[in-house]
PDB file of C-alpha atoms in Angstrom:
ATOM      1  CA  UNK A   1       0.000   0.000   0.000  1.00  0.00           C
ATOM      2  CA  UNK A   2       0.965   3.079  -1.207  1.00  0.00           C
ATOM      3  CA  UNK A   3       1.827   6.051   1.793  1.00  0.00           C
ATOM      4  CA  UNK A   4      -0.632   8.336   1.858  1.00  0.00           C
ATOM      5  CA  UNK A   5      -3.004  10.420   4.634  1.00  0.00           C
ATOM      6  CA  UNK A   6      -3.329  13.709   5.875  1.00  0.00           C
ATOM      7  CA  UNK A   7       0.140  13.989   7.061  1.00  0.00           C
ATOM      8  CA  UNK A   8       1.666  12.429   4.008  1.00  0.00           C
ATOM      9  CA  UNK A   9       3.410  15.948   3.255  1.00  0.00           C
ATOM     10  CA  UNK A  10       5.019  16.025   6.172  1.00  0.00           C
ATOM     11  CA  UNK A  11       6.771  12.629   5.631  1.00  0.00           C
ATOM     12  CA  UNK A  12       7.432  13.638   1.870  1.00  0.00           C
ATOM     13  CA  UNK A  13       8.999  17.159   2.533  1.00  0.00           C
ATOM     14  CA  UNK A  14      11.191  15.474   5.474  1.00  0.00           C
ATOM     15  CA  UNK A  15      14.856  15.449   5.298  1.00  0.00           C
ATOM     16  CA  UNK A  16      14.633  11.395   5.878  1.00  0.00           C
ATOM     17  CA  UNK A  17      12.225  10.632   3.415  1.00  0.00           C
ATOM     18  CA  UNK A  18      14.200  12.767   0.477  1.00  0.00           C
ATOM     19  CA  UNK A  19      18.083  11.111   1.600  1.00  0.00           C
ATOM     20  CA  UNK A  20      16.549   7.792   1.034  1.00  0.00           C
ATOM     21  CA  UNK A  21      14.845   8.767  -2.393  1.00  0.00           C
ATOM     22  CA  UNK A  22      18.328   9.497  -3.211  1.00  0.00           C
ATOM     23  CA  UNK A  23      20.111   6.446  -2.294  1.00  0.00           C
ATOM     24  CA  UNK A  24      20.636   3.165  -3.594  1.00  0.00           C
ATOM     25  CA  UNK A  25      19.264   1.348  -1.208  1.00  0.00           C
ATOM     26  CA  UNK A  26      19.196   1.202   2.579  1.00  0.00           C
ATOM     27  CA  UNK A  27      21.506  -0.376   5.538  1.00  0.00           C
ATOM     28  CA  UNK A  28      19.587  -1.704   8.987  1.00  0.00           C
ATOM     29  CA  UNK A  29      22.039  -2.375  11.613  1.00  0.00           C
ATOM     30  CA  UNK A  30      19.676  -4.818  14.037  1.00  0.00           C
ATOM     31  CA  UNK A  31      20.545  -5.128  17.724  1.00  0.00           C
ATOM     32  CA  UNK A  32      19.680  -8.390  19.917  1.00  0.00           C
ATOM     33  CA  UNK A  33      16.735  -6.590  21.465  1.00  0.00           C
ATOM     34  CA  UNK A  34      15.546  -5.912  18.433  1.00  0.00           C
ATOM     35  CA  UNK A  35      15.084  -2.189  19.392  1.00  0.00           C
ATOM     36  CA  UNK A  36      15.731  -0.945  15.797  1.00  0.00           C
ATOM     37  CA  UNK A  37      12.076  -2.203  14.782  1.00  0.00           C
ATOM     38  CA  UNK A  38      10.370  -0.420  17.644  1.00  0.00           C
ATOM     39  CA  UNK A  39      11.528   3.230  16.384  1.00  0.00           C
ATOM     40  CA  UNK A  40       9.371   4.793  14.442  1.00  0.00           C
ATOM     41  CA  UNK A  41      11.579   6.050  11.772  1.00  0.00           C
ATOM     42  CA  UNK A  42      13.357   2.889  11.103  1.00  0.00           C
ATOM     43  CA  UNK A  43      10.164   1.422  10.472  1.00  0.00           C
ATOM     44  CA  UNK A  44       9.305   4.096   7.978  1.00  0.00           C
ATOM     45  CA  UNK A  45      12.626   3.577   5.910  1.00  0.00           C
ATOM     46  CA  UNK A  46      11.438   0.176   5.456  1.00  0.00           C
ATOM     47  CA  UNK A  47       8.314   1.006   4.343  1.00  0.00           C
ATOM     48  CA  UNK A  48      10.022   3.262   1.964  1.00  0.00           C
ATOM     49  CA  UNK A  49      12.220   0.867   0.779  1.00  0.00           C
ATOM     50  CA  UNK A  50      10.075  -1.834   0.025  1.00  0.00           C
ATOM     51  CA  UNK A  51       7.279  -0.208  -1.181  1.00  0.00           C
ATOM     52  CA  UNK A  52       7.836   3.673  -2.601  1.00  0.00           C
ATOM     53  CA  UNK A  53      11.168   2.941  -3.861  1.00  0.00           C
ATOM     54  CA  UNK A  54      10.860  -0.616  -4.662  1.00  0.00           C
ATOM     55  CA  UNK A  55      13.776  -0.863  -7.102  1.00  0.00           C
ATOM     56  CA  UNK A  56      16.279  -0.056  -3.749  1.00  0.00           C
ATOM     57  CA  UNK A  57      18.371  -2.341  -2.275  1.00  0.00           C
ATOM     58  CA  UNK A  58      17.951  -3.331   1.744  1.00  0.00           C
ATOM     59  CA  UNK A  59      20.750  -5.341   3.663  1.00  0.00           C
ATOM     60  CA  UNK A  60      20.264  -6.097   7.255  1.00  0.00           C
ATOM     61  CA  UNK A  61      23.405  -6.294   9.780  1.00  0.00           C
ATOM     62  CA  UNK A  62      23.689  -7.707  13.262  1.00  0.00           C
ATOM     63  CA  UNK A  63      25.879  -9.169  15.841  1.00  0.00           C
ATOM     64  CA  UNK A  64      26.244 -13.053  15.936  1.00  0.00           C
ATOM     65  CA  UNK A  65      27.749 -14.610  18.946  1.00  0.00           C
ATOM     66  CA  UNK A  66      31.437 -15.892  17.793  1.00  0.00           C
ATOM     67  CA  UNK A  67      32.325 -19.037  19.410  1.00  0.00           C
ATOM     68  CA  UNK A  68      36.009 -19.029  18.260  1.00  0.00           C
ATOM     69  CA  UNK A  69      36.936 -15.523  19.666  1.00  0.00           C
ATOM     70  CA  UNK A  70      36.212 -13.102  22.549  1.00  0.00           C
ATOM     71  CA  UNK A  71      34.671 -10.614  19.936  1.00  0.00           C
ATOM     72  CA  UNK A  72      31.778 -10.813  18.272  1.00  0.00           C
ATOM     73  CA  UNK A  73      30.977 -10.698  14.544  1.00  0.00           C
ATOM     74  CA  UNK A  74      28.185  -8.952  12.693  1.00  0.00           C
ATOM     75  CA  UNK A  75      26.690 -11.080  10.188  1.00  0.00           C
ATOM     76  CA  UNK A  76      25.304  -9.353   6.513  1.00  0.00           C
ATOM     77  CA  UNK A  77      22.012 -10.714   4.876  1.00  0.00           C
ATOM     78  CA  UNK A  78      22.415  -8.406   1.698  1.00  0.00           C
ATOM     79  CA  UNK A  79      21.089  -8.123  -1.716  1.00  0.00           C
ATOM     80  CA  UNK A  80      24.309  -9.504  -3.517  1.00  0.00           C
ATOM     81  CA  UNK A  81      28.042 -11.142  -2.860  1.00  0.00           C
ATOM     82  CA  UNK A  82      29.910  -8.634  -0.456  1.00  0.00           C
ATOM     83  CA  UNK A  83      33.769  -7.911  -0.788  1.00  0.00           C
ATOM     84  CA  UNK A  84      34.522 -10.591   1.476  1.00  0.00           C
ATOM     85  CA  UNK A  85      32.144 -12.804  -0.483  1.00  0.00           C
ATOM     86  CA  UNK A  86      35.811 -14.356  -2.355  1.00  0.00           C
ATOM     87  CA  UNK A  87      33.983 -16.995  -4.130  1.00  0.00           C
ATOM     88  CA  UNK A  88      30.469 -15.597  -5.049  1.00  0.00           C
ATOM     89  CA  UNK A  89      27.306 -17.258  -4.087  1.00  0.00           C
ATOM     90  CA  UNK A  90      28.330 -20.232  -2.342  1.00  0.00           C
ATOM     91  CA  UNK A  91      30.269 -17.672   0.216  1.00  0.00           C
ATOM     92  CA  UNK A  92      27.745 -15.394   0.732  1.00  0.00           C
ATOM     93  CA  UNK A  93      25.577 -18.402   1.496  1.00  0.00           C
ATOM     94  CA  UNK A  94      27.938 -19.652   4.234  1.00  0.00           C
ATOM     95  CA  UNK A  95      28.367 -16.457   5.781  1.00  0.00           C
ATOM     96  CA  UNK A  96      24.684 -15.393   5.850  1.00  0.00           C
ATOM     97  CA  UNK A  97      23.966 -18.671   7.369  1.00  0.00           C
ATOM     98  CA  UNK A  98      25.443 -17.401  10.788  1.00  0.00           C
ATOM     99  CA  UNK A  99      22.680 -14.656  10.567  1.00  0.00           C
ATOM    100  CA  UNK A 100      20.710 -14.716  13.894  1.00  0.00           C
ATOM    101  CA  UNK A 101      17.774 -15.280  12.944  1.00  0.00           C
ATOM    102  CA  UNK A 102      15.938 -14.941  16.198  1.00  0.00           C
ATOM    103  CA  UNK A 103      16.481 -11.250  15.744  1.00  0.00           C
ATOM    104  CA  UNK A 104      13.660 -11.428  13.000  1.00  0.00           C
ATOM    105  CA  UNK A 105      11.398 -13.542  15.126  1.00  0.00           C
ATOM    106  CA  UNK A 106      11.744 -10.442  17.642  1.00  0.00           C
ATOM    107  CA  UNK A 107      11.154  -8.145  15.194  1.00  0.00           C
ATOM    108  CA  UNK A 108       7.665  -9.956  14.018  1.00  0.00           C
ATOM    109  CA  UNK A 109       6.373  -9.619  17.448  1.00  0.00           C
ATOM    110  CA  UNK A 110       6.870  -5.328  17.127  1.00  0.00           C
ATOM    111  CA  UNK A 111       3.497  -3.801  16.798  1.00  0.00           C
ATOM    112  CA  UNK A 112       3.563  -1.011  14.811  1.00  0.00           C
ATOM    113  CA  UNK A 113       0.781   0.973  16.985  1.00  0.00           C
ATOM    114  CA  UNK A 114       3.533   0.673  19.843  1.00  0.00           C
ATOM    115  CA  UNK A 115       6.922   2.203  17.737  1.00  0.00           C
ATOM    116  CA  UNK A 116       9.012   4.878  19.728  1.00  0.00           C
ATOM    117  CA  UNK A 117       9.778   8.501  18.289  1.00  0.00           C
ATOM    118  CA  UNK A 118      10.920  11.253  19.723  1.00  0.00           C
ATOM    119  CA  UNK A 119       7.927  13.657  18.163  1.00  0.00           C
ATOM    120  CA  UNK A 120       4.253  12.113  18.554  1.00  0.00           C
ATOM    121  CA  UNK A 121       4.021  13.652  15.114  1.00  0.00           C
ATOM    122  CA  UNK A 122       6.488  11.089  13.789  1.00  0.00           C
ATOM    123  CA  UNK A 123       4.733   8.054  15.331  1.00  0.00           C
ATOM    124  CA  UNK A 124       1.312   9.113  13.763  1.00  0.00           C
TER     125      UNK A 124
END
């Protein structure tokens, strides 16, 4: 569904709306929490990017416990073989397979009635 209301101006004359117009594509760095999906303007660059700009690209980052270090790693699910993709599709298989996906499960339980913004304007 297209974006559209009273307020639709607002979101269309907003700095936000117009830098993601003008990029490629957009980058959603997830926590564990899952926070990222309860702000209110994170939601609305995904709404952007998947249905106003369809033709954008959208890769999601997040931290993924590393059993072989002290440090944890964050893990890329993105539209395409990365740089460290070194032998195409078969790489960027293995390495999105360490994506957490439990971070998506807590992102499917995010009402969007309930998002966080700092103006109540935003959150309408």
């Amino acid at each position: 569904e297209q974006l559209g209301g009273a307020d639709d101006n607002y979101f269309r004359n907003s700095s936000f709306y117009k830098a993601v117009e003008l990029s490629d594509g957009v980058v959603s760095i997830l926590d564990r929490k899952g926070i990222y999906f309860t702000r209110t303007w994170c939601r609305f660059e995904l709404l952007l990017t998947f249905s106003e700009f369809e033709k954008h690209l959208h890769d999601v980052y997040a931290l993924c416990e590393n059993k072989h270090a002290e440090e944890d790693i964050s893990v890329g699910m993105t539209d395409g073989a990365v740089s460290v993709d070194f032998r195409g599709a078969s790489s960027q298989h293995q390495r999105q397979s360490k994506f957490p996906i439990s971070t998506f499960i807590t992102a499917l339980k995010v009402r969007a009635s309930k998002t966080e913004a700092t103006k109540e304007i935003d959150r309408k």
